[in-house]
PDB file of C-alpha atoms and ligand atoms in Angstrom:
ATOM      1  CA  UNK C 269      30.379  56.946 -61.035  1.00 41.00           C
ATOM      2  CA  UNK C 270      27.958  54.942 -58.963  1.00 40.00           C
ATOM      3  CA  UNK C 271      26.654  53.220 -62.093  1.00 42.00           C
ATOM      4  CA  UNK C 272      30.158  52.379 -63.114  1.00 43.00           C
ATOM      5  CA  UNK C 273      30.803  50.868 -59.684  1.00 45.00           C
ATOM      6  CA  UNK C 274      27.616  48.850 -59.847  1.00 49.00           C
ATOM      7  CA  UNK C 275      28.650  47.438 -63.214  1.00 57.00           C
ATOM      8  CA  UNK C 276      32.106  46.485 -61.981  1.00 57.00           C
ATOM      9  CA  UNK C 277      30.605  44.976 -58.856  1.00 68.00           C
ATOM     10  CA  UNK C 278      28.080  42.947 -60.884  1.00 68.00           C
ATOM     11  CA  UNK C 279      30.846  41.725 -63.150  1.00 71.00           C
ATOM     12  CA  UNK C 280      32.907  40.576 -60.135  1.00 86.00           C
ATOM     13  CA  UNK C 281      29.860  38.921 -58.560  1.00 86.00           C
ATOM     14  CA  UNK C 282      29.244  37.003 -61.805  1.00 88.00           C
ATOM     15  CA  UNK C 283      32.834  35.751 -61.820  1.00 91.00           C
ATOM     16  CA  UNK C 284      32.529  34.686 -58.158  1.00 92.00           C
ATOM     17  CA  UNK C 285      29.295  32.820 -58.970  1.00 91.00           C
ATOM     18  CA  UNK C 286      30.920  31.230 -61.981  1.00 92.00           C
ATOM     19  CA  UNK C 287      33.833  30.015 -59.811  1.00 94.00           C
ATOM     20  CA  UNK C 288      31.592  28.564 -57.102  1.00 94.00           C
ATOM     21  CA  UNK C 289      29.094  27.066 -59.560  1.00 93.00           C
ATOM     22  CA  UNK C 290      31.694  24.420 -60.318  1.00 88.00           C
ATOM     23  CA  UNK C 291      31.510  23.238 -56.681  1.00 93.00           C
ATOM     24  CA  UNK C 292      28.983  21.208 -54.748  1.00 92.00           C
ATOM     25  CA  UNK C 293      29.207  23.636 -51.846  1.00 94.00           C
ATOM     26  CA  UNK C 294      30.001  27.321 -51.717  1.00 96.00           C
ATOM     27  CA  UNK C 295      31.159  27.320 -48.086  1.00 96.00           C
ATOM     28  CA  UNK C 296      32.610  24.948 -45.461  1.00 97.00           C
ATOM     29  CA  UNK C 297      30.249  22.185 -44.289  1.00 98.00           C
ATOM     30  CA  UNK C 298      29.294  18.557 -44.893  1.00 98.00           C
ATOM     31  CA  UNK C 299      26.195  16.351 -45.162  1.00 98.00           C
ATOM     32  CA  UNK C 300      27.125  14.769 -41.801  1.00 98.00           C
ATOM     33  CA  UNK C 301      27.163  18.158 -40.049  1.00 98.00           C
ATOM     34  CA  UNK C 302      23.891  19.249 -41.659  1.00 98.00           C
ATOM     35  CA  UNK C 303      22.321  16.090 -40.216  1.00 98.00           C
ATOM     36  CA  UNK C 304      23.989  16.600 -36.854  1.00 98.00           C
ATOM     37  CA  UNK C 305      22.457  20.097 -36.629  1.00 98.00           C
ATOM     38  CA  UNK C 306      19.077  18.681 -37.633  1.00 98.00           C
ATOM     39  CA  UNK C 307      19.311  16.123 -34.813  1.00 98.00           C
ATOM     40  CA  UNK C 308      18.911  18.934 -32.241  1.00 98.00           C
ATOM     41  CA  UNK C 309      15.593  20.020 -33.712  1.00 98.00           C
ATOM     42  CA  UNK C 310      12.269  18.551 -32.531  1.00 96.00           C
ATOM     43  CA  UNK C 311      10.530  16.455 -35.212  1.00 95.00           C
ATOM     44  CA  UNK C 312       8.864  18.712 -37.766  1.00 97.00           C
ATOM     45  CA  UNK C 313       5.178  18.552 -38.685  1.00 96.00           C
ATOM     46  CA  UNK C 314       4.077  16.921 -41.925  1.00 95.00           C
ATOM     47  CA  UNK C 315       3.432  20.277 -43.611  1.00 96.00           C
ATOM     48  CA  UNK C 316       6.401  22.083 -42.117  1.00 98.00           C
ATOM     49  CA  UNK C 317       7.607  25.197 -43.918  1.00 98.00           C
ATOM     50  CA  UNK C 318      11.357  25.587 -44.090  1.00 98.00           C
ATOM     51  CA  UNK C 319      13.662  28.125 -45.711  1.00 98.00           C
ATOM     52  CA  UNK C 320      17.345  27.836 -46.560  1.00 98.00           C
ATOM     53  CA  UNK C 321      18.783  31.351 -46.768  1.00 98.00           C
ATOM     54  CA  UNK C 322      21.882  31.928 -48.924  1.00 98.00           C
ATOM     55  CA  UNK C 323      21.325  28.379 -50.199  1.00 98.00           C
ATOM     56  CA  UNK C 324      23.819  28.605 -53.083  1.00 97.00           C
ATOM     57  CA  UNK C 325      23.473  25.639 -55.432  1.00 97.00           C
ATOM     58  CA  UNK C 326      21.791  23.684 -52.614  1.00 97.00           C
ATOM     59  CA  UNK C 327      24.418  21.167 -51.441  1.00 97.00           C
ATOM     60  CA  UNK C 328      23.034  21.255 -47.896  1.00 98.00           C
ATOM     61  CA  UNK C 329      19.409  21.847 -48.961  1.00 98.00           C
ATOM     62  CA  UNK C 330      19.196  18.505 -50.769  1.00 97.00           C
ATOM     63  CA  UNK C 331      20.414  16.739 -47.607  1.00 97.00           C
ATOM     64  CA  UNK C 332      17.961  18.677 -45.482  1.00 98.00           C
ATOM     65  CA  UNK C 333      15.073  17.851 -47.822  1.00 98.00           C
ATOM     66  CA  UNK C 334      15.867  14.140 -47.716  1.00 97.00           C
ATOM     67  CA  UNK C 335      15.501  14.190 -43.915  1.00 98.00           C
ATOM     68  CA  UNK C 336      12.594  16.571 -43.314  1.00 98.00           C
ATOM     69  CA  UNK C 337       8.898  16.622 -44.190  1.00 97.00           C
ATOM     70  CA  UNK C 338       7.140  19.622 -45.741  1.00 97.00           C
ATOM     71  CA  UNK C 339       8.488  22.143 -48.199  1.00 98.00           C
ATOM     72  CA  UNK C 340      11.718  24.108 -48.430  1.00 98.00           C
ATOM     73  CA  UNK C 341      12.241  27.463 -50.118  1.00 98.00           C
ATOM     74  CA  UNK C 342      15.873  28.132 -50.991  1.00 98.00           C
ATOM     75  CA  UNK C 343      16.778  31.796 -51.392  1.00 98.00           C
ATOM     76  CA  UNK C 344      19.940  33.212 -52.914  1.00 97.00           C
ATOM     77  CA  UNK C 345      21.050  36.481 -54.474  1.00 95.00           C
ATOM     78  CA  UNK C 346      22.627  34.660 -57.413  1.00 94.00           C
ATOM     79  CA  UNK C 347      20.262  33.641 -60.266  1.00 95.00           C
ATOM     80  CA  UNK C 348      23.022  31.339 -61.541  1.00 94.00           C
ATOM     81  CA  UNK C 349      23.106  29.434 -58.231  1.00 96.00           C
ATOM     82  CA  UNK C 350      19.304  29.275 -58.120  1.00 97.00           C
ATOM     83  CA  UNK C 351      19.239  27.815 -61.648  1.00 97.00           C
ATOM     84  CA  UNK C 352      21.604  25.057 -60.511  1.00 96.00           C
ATOM     85  CA  UNK C 353      19.662  24.627 -57.250  1.00 98.00           C
ATOM     86  CA  UNK C 354      16.418  23.920 -59.126  1.00 98.00           C
ATOM     87  CA  UNK C 355      18.212  21.591 -61.526  1.00 97.00           C
ATOM     88  CA  UNK C 356      19.738  19.686 -58.575  1.00 96.00           C
ATOM     89  CA  UNK C 357      16.321  19.473 -56.902  1.00 97.00           C
ATOM     90  CA  UNK C 358      14.819  17.978 -60.080  1.00 97.00           C
ATOM     91  CA  UNK C 359      17.706  15.502 -60.426  1.00 96.00           C
ATOM     92  CA  UNK C 360      17.078  14.353 -56.838  1.00 95.00           C
ATOM     93  CA  UNK C 361      13.327  14.041 -57.578  1.00 96.00           C
ATOM     94  CA  UNK C 362      12.642  16.741 -54.968  1.00 97.00           C
ATOM     95  CA  UNK C 363      11.158  19.408 -57.247  1.00 96.00           C
ATOM     96  CA  UNK C 364       7.700  19.139 -55.613  1.00 97.00           C
ATOM     97  CA  UNK C 365       9.024  19.952 -52.146  1.00 97.00           C
ATOM     98  CA  UNK C 366      11.976  22.192 -52.946  1.00 98.00           C
ATOM     99  CA  UNK C 367      11.916  25.519 -54.695  1.00 98.00           C
ATOM    100  CA  UNK C 368      14.797  27.881 -55.258  1.00 98.00           C
ATOM    101  CA  UNK C 369      14.066  31.573 -55.728  1.00 98.00           C
ATOM    102  CA  UNK C 370      16.326  34.540 -56.349  1.00 98.00           C
ATOM    103  CA  UNK C 371      16.076  37.006 -53.486  1.00 98.00           C
ATOM    104  CA  UNK C 372      17.816  39.066 -50.859  1.00 98.00           C
ATOM    105  CA  UNK C 373      18.178  37.884 -47.259  1.00 98.00           C
ATOM    106  CA  UNK C 374      17.551  41.493 -46.219  1.00 98.00           C
ATOM    107  CA  UNK C 375      14.041  41.412 -47.732  1.00 98.00           C
ATOM    108  CA  UNK C 376      12.653  37.923 -47.241  1.00 98.00           C
ATOM    109  CA  UNK C 377       9.277  37.199 -48.854  1.00 97.00           C
ATOM    110  CA  UNK C 378       7.681  35.422 -45.860  1.00 98.00           C
ATOM    111  CA  UNK C 379       4.857  36.267 -43.510  1.00 98.00           C
ATOM    112  CA  UNK C 380       5.183  36.758 -39.774  1.00 97.00           C
ATOM    113  CA  UNK C 381       4.902  33.509 -37.754  1.00 97.00           C
ATOM    114  CA  UNK C 382       4.876  31.381 -40.914  1.00 98.00           C
ATOM    115  CA  UNK C 383       8.036  29.233 -40.770  1.00 98.00           C
ATOM    116  CA  UNK C 384       8.941  26.131 -38.748  1.00 98.00           C
ATOM    117  CA  UNK C 385      12.650  26.222 -39.517  1.00 98.00           C
ATOM    118  CA  UNK C 386      15.185  28.711 -40.850  1.00 99.00           C
ATOM    119  CA  UNK C 387      18.427  27.193 -42.161  1.00 98.00           C
ATOM    120  CA  UNK C 388      21.496  29.185 -43.176  1.00 98.00           C
ATOM    121  CA  UNK C 389      24.948  27.644 -43.727  1.00 98.00           C
ATOM    122  CA  UNK C 390      27.910  29.908 -44.402  1.00 97.00           C
ATOM    123  CA  UNK C 391      25.829  32.895 -45.450  1.00 98.00           C
ATOM    124  CA  UNK C 392      24.527  34.891 -42.456  1.00 98.00           C
ATOM    125  CA  UNK C 393      27.748  36.935 -42.453  1.00 97.00           C
ATOM    126  CA  UNK C 394      26.331  38.744 -45.492  1.00 96.00           C
ATOM    127  CA  UNK C 395      23.732  40.465 -43.321  1.00 97.00           C
ATOM    128  CA  UNK C 396      25.639  40.021 -40.027  1.00 97.00           C
ATOM    129  CA  UNK C 397      24.951  37.415 -37.338  1.00 98.00           C
ATOM    130  CA  UNK C 398      23.079  39.680 -34.904  1.00 98.00           C
ATOM    131  CA  UNK C 399      21.096  41.496 -37.580  1.00 98.00           C
ATOM    132  CA  UNK C 400      20.138  38.274 -39.369  1.00 98.00           C
ATOM    133  CA  UNK C 401      19.029  36.552 -36.166  1.00 98.00           C
ATOM    134  CA  UNK C 402      16.924  39.463 -34.991  1.00 98.00           C
ATOM    135  CA  UNK C 403      15.406  40.404 -38.372  1.00 98.00           C
ATOM    136  CA  UNK C 404      14.496  36.831 -39.335  1.00 98.00           C
ATOM    137  CA  UNK C 405      13.005  35.899 -35.968  1.00 98.00           C
ATOM    138  CA  UNK C 406       9.510  37.192 -36.633  1.00 97.00           C
ATOM    139  CA  UNK C 407       9.139  34.891 -39.655  1.00 98.00           C
ATOM    140  CA  UNK C 408       9.339  31.886 -37.308  1.00 98.00           C
ATOM    141  CA  UNK C 409       6.323  30.400 -35.588  1.00 97.00           C
ATOM    142  CA  UNK C 410       6.605  30.269 -31.782  1.00 96.00           C
ATOM    143  CA  UNK C 411       8.524  27.038 -31.129  1.00 96.00           C
ATOM    144  CA  UNK C 412      10.277  27.340 -34.488  1.00 98.00           C
ATOM    145  CA  UNK C 413      13.997  26.758 -34.926  1.00 98.00           C
ATOM    146  CA  UNK C 414      16.923  28.481 -36.556  1.00 98.00           C
ATOM    147  CA  UNK C 415      20.162  26.710 -37.506  1.00 98.00           C
ATOM    148  CA  UNK C 416      23.053  28.798 -38.818  1.00 98.00           C
ATOM    149  CA  UNK C 417      26.809  28.480 -39.248  1.00 98.00           C
ATOM    150  CA  UNK C 418      29.105  31.375 -38.467  1.00 98.00           C
ATOM    151  CA  UNK C 419      32.891  31.884 -38.471  1.00 97.00           C
ATOM    152  CA  UNK C 420      34.148  32.100 -34.866  1.00 98.00           C
ATOM    153  CA  UNK C 421      37.340  32.557 -32.920  1.00 98.00           C
ATOM    154  CA  UNK C 422      38.184  29.624 -30.661  1.00 98.00           C
ATOM    155  CA  UNK C 423      40.481  31.687 -28.430  1.00 97.00           C
ATOM    156  CA  UNK C 424      40.558  35.190 -26.952  1.00 96.00           C
ATOM    157  CA  UNK C 425      44.076  35.843 -28.206  1.00 94.00           C
ATOM    158  CA  UNK C 426      45.672  34.743 -31.487  1.00 96.00           C
ATOM    159  CA  UNK C 427      48.564  35.568 -33.804  1.00 98.00           C
ATOM    160  CA  UNK C 428      48.423  39.027 -35.438  1.00 97.00           C
ATOM    161  CA  UNK C 429      48.478  37.657 -38.990  1.00 97.00           C
ATOM    162  CA  UNK C 430      45.228  35.707 -38.628  1.00 98.00           C
ATOM    163  CA  UNK C 431      43.632  38.395 -36.484  1.00 97.00           C
ATOM    164  CA  UNK C 432      44.215  40.922 -39.247  1.00 97.00           C
ATOM    165  CA  UNK C 433      43.119  38.520 -41.991  1.00 96.00           C
ATOM    166  CA  UNK C 434      39.711  37.988 -40.374  1.00 96.00           C
ATOM    167  CA  UNK C 435      39.200  41.535 -39.235  1.00 94.00           C
ATOM    168  CA  UNK C 436      39.676  42.624 -42.862  1.00 94.00           C
ATOM    169  CA  UNK C 437      37.433  39.843 -44.226  1.00 93.00           C
ATOM    170  CA  UNK C 438      34.699  39.831 -41.570  1.00 94.00           C
ATOM    171  CA  UNK C 439      34.993  42.161 -38.580  1.00 95.00           C
ATOM    172  CA  UNK C 440      31.841  40.560 -37.127  1.00 95.00           C
ATOM    173  CA  UNK C 441      33.777  37.394 -36.196  1.00 97.00           C
ATOM    174  CA  UNK C 442      33.653  36.697 -32.440  1.00 97.00           C
ATOM    175  CA  UNK C 443      34.213  33.934 -29.911  1.00 98.00           C
ATOM    176  CA  UNK C 444      31.598  31.217 -29.360  1.00 98.00           C
ATOM    177  CA  UNK C 445      30.329  32.560 -25.988  1.00 98.00           C
ATOM    178  CA  UNK C 446      29.912  36.026 -27.523  1.00 98.00           C
ATOM    179  CA  UNK C 447      27.825  34.557 -30.368  1.00 98.00           C
ATOM    180  CA  UNK C 448      25.736  32.435 -27.986  1.00 98.00           C
ATOM    181  CA  UNK C 449      24.977  35.580 -25.961  1.00 98.00           C
ATOM    182  CA  UNK C 450      24.007  37.387 -29.183  1.00 98.00           C
ATOM    183  CA  UNK C 451      21.634  34.544 -30.039  1.00 98.00           C
ATOM    184  CA  UNK C 452      20.023  34.741 -26.609  1.00 97.00           C
ATOM    185  CA  UNK C 453      19.755  38.560 -26.843  1.00 97.00           C
ATOM    186  CA  UNK C 454      18.063  38.217 -30.253  1.00 98.00           C
ATOM    187  CA  UNK C 455      15.248  36.227 -28.620  1.00 97.00           C
ATOM    188  CA  UNK C 456      16.203  32.580 -29.033  1.00 98.00           C
ATOM    189  CA  UNK C 457      17.082  29.844 -26.586  1.00 98.00           C
ATOM    190  CA  UNK C 458      20.528  28.624 -27.632  1.00 98.00           C
ATOM    191  CA  UNK C 459      19.794  24.893 -27.991  1.00 98.00           C
ATOM    192  CA  UNK C 460      23.129  23.608 -29.272  1.00 98.00           C
ATOM    193  CA  UNK C 461      26.497  24.757 -30.524  1.00 98.00           C
ATOM    194  CA  UNK C 462      29.167  22.649 -32.198  1.00 98.00           C
ATOM    195  CA  UNK C 463      32.330  23.223 -34.189  1.00 98.00           C
ATOM    196  CA  UNK C 464      32.504  21.950 -37.766  1.00 98.00           C
ATOM    197  CA  UNK C 465      35.374  19.455 -38.056  1.00 98.00           C
ATOM    198  CA  UNK C 466      38.406  20.074 -40.280  1.00 97.00           C
ATOM    199  CA  UNK C 467      37.120  17.972 -43.165  1.00 98.00           C
ATOM    200  CA  UNK C 468      34.304  20.513 -43.693  1.00 98.00           C
ATOM    201  CA  UNK C 469      37.018  22.966 -44.771  1.00 97.00           C
ATOM    202  CA  UNK C 470      39.478  20.577 -46.404  1.00 96.00           C
ATOM    203  CA  UNK C 471      37.704  17.644 -48.134  1.00 96.00           C
ATOM    204  CA  UNK C 472      34.417  19.483 -48.690  1.00 96.00           C
ATOM    205  CA  UNK C 473      35.665  22.971 -49.554  1.00 96.00           C
ATOM    206  CA  UNK C 474      39.362  23.541 -50.331  1.00 96.00           C
ATOM    207  CA  UNK C 475      40.178  20.212 -52.042  1.00 96.00           C
ATOM    208  CA  UNK C 476      37.332  20.483 -54.623  1.00 96.00           C
ATOM    209  CA  UNK C 477      38.552  24.011 -55.425  1.00 96.00           C
ATOM    210  CA  UNK C 478      42.095  22.791 -56.118  1.00 95.00           C
ATOM    211  CA  UNK C 479      40.605  20.474 -58.728  1.00 88.00           C
ATOM    212  CA  UNK C 480      38.973  23.283 -60.729  1.00 94.00           C
ATOM    213  CA  UNK C 481      41.161  26.356 -60.269  1.00 95.00           C
ATOM    214  CA  UNK C 482      43.466  25.749 -63.258  1.00 93.00           C
ATOM    215  CA  UNK C 483      40.502  25.189 -65.576  1.00 93.00           C
ATOM    216  CA  UNK C 484      38.830  28.317 -64.274  1.00 94.00           C
ATOM    217  CA  UNK C 485      41.998  30.378 -64.845  1.00 93.00           C
ATOM    218  CA  UNK C 486      42.295  29.039 -68.379  1.00 92.00           C
ATOM    219  CA  UNK C 487      38.745  30.082 -69.153  1.00 91.00           C
ATOM    220  CA  UNK C 488      39.516  33.635 -68.050  1.00 89.00           C
ATOM    221  CA  UNK C 489      43.003  33.564 -69.632  1.00 85.00           C
ATOM    222  CA  UNK C 490      44.526  33.709 -66.185  1.00 69.00           C
ATOM    223  CA  UNK C 491      44.040  37.430 -65.952  1.00 71.00           C
ATOM    224  CA  UNK C 492      42.123  40.174 -64.178  1.00 87.00           C
ATOM    225  CA  UNK C 493      39.616  39.603 -61.438  1.00 89.00           C
ATOM    226  CA  UNK C 494      39.538  35.823 -61.975  1.00 92.00           C
ATOM    227  CA  UNK C 495      43.244  35.554 -61.136  1.00 93.00           C
ATOM    228  CA  UNK C 496      42.916  37.630 -57.982  1.00 92.00           C
ATOM    229  CA  UNK C 497      39.907  35.555 -56.896  1.00 93.00           C
ATOM    230  CA  UNK C 498      41.881  32.307 -57.238  1.00 95.00           C
ATOM    231  CA  UNK C 499      44.794  33.893 -55.379  1.00 93.00           C
ATOM    232  CA  UNK C 500      42.428  34.977 -52.607  1.00 94.00           C
ATOM    233  CA  UNK C 501      40.911  31.497 -52.310  1.00 95.00           C
ATOM    234  CA  UNK C 502      44.363  29.866 -52.276  1.00 96.00           C
ATOM    235  CA  UNK C 503      45.413  32.256 -49.531  1.00 96.00           C
ATOM    236  CA  UNK C 504      42.269  31.401 -47.549  1.00 96.00           C
ATOM    237  CA  UNK C 505      43.254  27.710 -47.719  1.00 97.00           C
ATOM    238  CA  UNK C 506      46.821  28.530 -46.606  1.00 97.00           C
ATOM    239  CA  UNK C 507      45.537  30.611 -43.697  1.00 97.00           C
ATOM    240  CA  UNK C 508      43.355  27.714 -42.583  1.00 97.00           C
ATOM    241  CA  UNK C 509      46.245  25.276 -42.823  1.00 97.00           C
ATOM    242  CA  UNK C 510      48.424  27.588 -40.724  1.00 98.00           C
ATOM    243  CA  UNK C 511      45.911  28.930 -38.209  1.00 98.00           C
ATOM    244  CA  UNK C 512      42.951  26.512 -38.232  1.00 97.00           C
ATOM    245  CA  UNK C 513      43.467  25.940 -34.485  1.00 97.00           C
ATOM    246  CA  UNK C 514      42.347  29.524 -33.786  1.00 98.00           C
ATOM    247  CA  UNK C 515      39.089  29.749 -35.758  1.00 98.00           C
ATOM    248  CA  UNK C 516      36.477  27.767 -37.599  1.00 98.00           C
ATOM    249  CA  UNK C 517      32.839  27.527 -38.536  1.00 98.00           C
ATOM    250  CA  UNK C 518      30.382  26.821 -35.751  1.00 98.00           C
ATOM    251  CA  UNK C 519      26.782  25.614 -35.972  1.00 98.00           C
ATOM    252  CA  UNK C 520      24.349  27.500 -33.730  1.00 98.00           C
ATOM    253  CA  UNK C 521      20.879  26.059 -33.204  1.00 98.00           C
ATOM    254  CA  UNK C 522      18.286  28.257 -31.523  1.00 98.00           C
ATOM    255  CA  UNK C 523      14.614  28.029 -30.670  1.00 98.00           C
ATOM    256  CA  UNK C 524      12.067  30.839 -30.646  1.00 97.00           C
ATOM    257  CA  UNK C 525       9.917  30.244 -27.593  1.00 88.00           C
ATOM    258  CA  UNK C 526       7.359  33.061 -27.614  1.00 82.00           C
ATOM    259  CA  UNK C 527       6.439  35.946 -29.860  1.00 72.00           C
TER     260      UNK C 527
HETATM  261  N1  SAH S  41      24.745  27.743 -48.111  1.00 66.80           N
HETATM  262  C1  SAH S  41      25.639  27.444 -49.207  1.00 66.80           C
HETATM  263  C2  SAH S  41      26.284  28.709 -49.808  1.00 66.80           C
HETATM  264  C3  SAH S  41      27.152  29.509 -48.872  1.00 66.80           C
HETATM  265  S1  SAH S  41      28.062  30.813 -49.724  1.00 66.80           S
HETATM  266  C4  SAH S  41      26.699  26.454 -48.753  1.00 66.80           C
HETATM  267  O1  SAH S  41      26.922  26.340 -47.536  1.00 66.80           O
HETATM  268  O2  SAH S  41      27.304  25.809 -49.608  1.00 66.80           O
HETATM  269  C5  SAH S  41      27.079  32.257 -49.352  1.00 66.80           C
HETATM  270  C6  SAH S  41      25.864  32.410 -50.246  1.00 66.80           C
HETATM  271  O3  SAH S  41      25.160  33.591 -49.853  1.00 66.80           O
HETATM  272  C7  SAH S  41      26.181  32.588 -51.727  1.00 66.80           C
HETATM  273  O4  SAH S  41      25.442  31.644 -52.442  1.00 66.80           O
HETATM  274  C8  SAH S  41      25.737  34.012 -52.050  1.00 66.80           C
HETATM  275  O5  SAH S  41      25.246  34.171 -53.362  1.00 66.80           O
HETATM  276  C9  SAH S  41      24.642  34.210 -51.027  1.00 66.80           C
HETATM  277  N2  SAH S  41      24.344  35.617 -50.686  1.00 66.80           N
HETATM  278  C10 SAH S  41      25.209  36.629 -50.487  1.00 66.80           C
HETATM  279  N3  SAH S  41      24.542  37.756 -50.154  1.00 66.80           N
HETATM  280  C11 SAH S  41      23.224  37.447 -50.152  1.00 66.80           C
HETATM  281  C12 SAH S  41      22.025  38.177 -49.883  1.00 66.80           C
HETATM  282  N4  SAH S  41      22.064  39.464 -49.550  1.00 66.80           N
HETATM  283  N5  SAH S  41      20.841  37.537 -49.963  1.00 66.80           N
HETATM  284  C13 SAH S  41      20.780  36.224 -50.312  1.00 66.80           C
HETATM  285  N6  SAH S  41      21.882  35.481 -50.574  1.00 66.80           N
HETATM  286  C14 SAH S  41      23.084  36.075 -50.489  1.00 66.80           C
END
């Protein structure tokens, strides 16, 4: 039974990866907001060591690499995404400074006090915001930074439909002050917090999906898990259109001061 479940799960995961491989980004964000987050971080040393966790195909990693010194290790659970990540790095001429590896954010292959910067856009929800922040902290050098995006409520009360939608999808969602307090409790100084603008969801995430969904459905004959995935993604876009005033992605930048 458990083997059967694993197989079904793997099959679904492969279809999800196939869907998102066709996109530049696998979550809401934009090059401008990656650079804005970077602007809150003290200049990095020449040999800085950086990781991008849940990097996907590396949309944001390429931007980061073009504006930082040192080396970046991208880590993602999906070998398909990592293949594309390394191809993108080579196409940008960044293969000497950028390396994508397949791995799990719950078992990172770094040493204590070894990293200058941990980056993670649209992926920390997979481990959970609090758990990710506290488990990853020891990999940072004292003075090192973390920059992550997380889905947040903008208000304390909101319509039932969107409340239910998010509580089913990600019960860890919380308001910005709650997340800032969690960052502080995990041992970081909250340095900056800002909301990703609408175009990070629309132009950079939902619109590119509209352009490939019909093709994707054709490839899978419009049936089975592929069809429900497209339906789910279309519903996510509708929810954002209807209730985008109540929630969004937020960048949190934190600094580890001492060990
Ligand atoms: N950072 C990218 C991708 C975000 S989508 C962007 O903003 O475009 C979330 C990513 O997390 C996916 O690429 C998914 O494969 C990856 N992921 C999910 N669970 C993971 C885990 N346990 N360890 C590492 N990566 C994981």
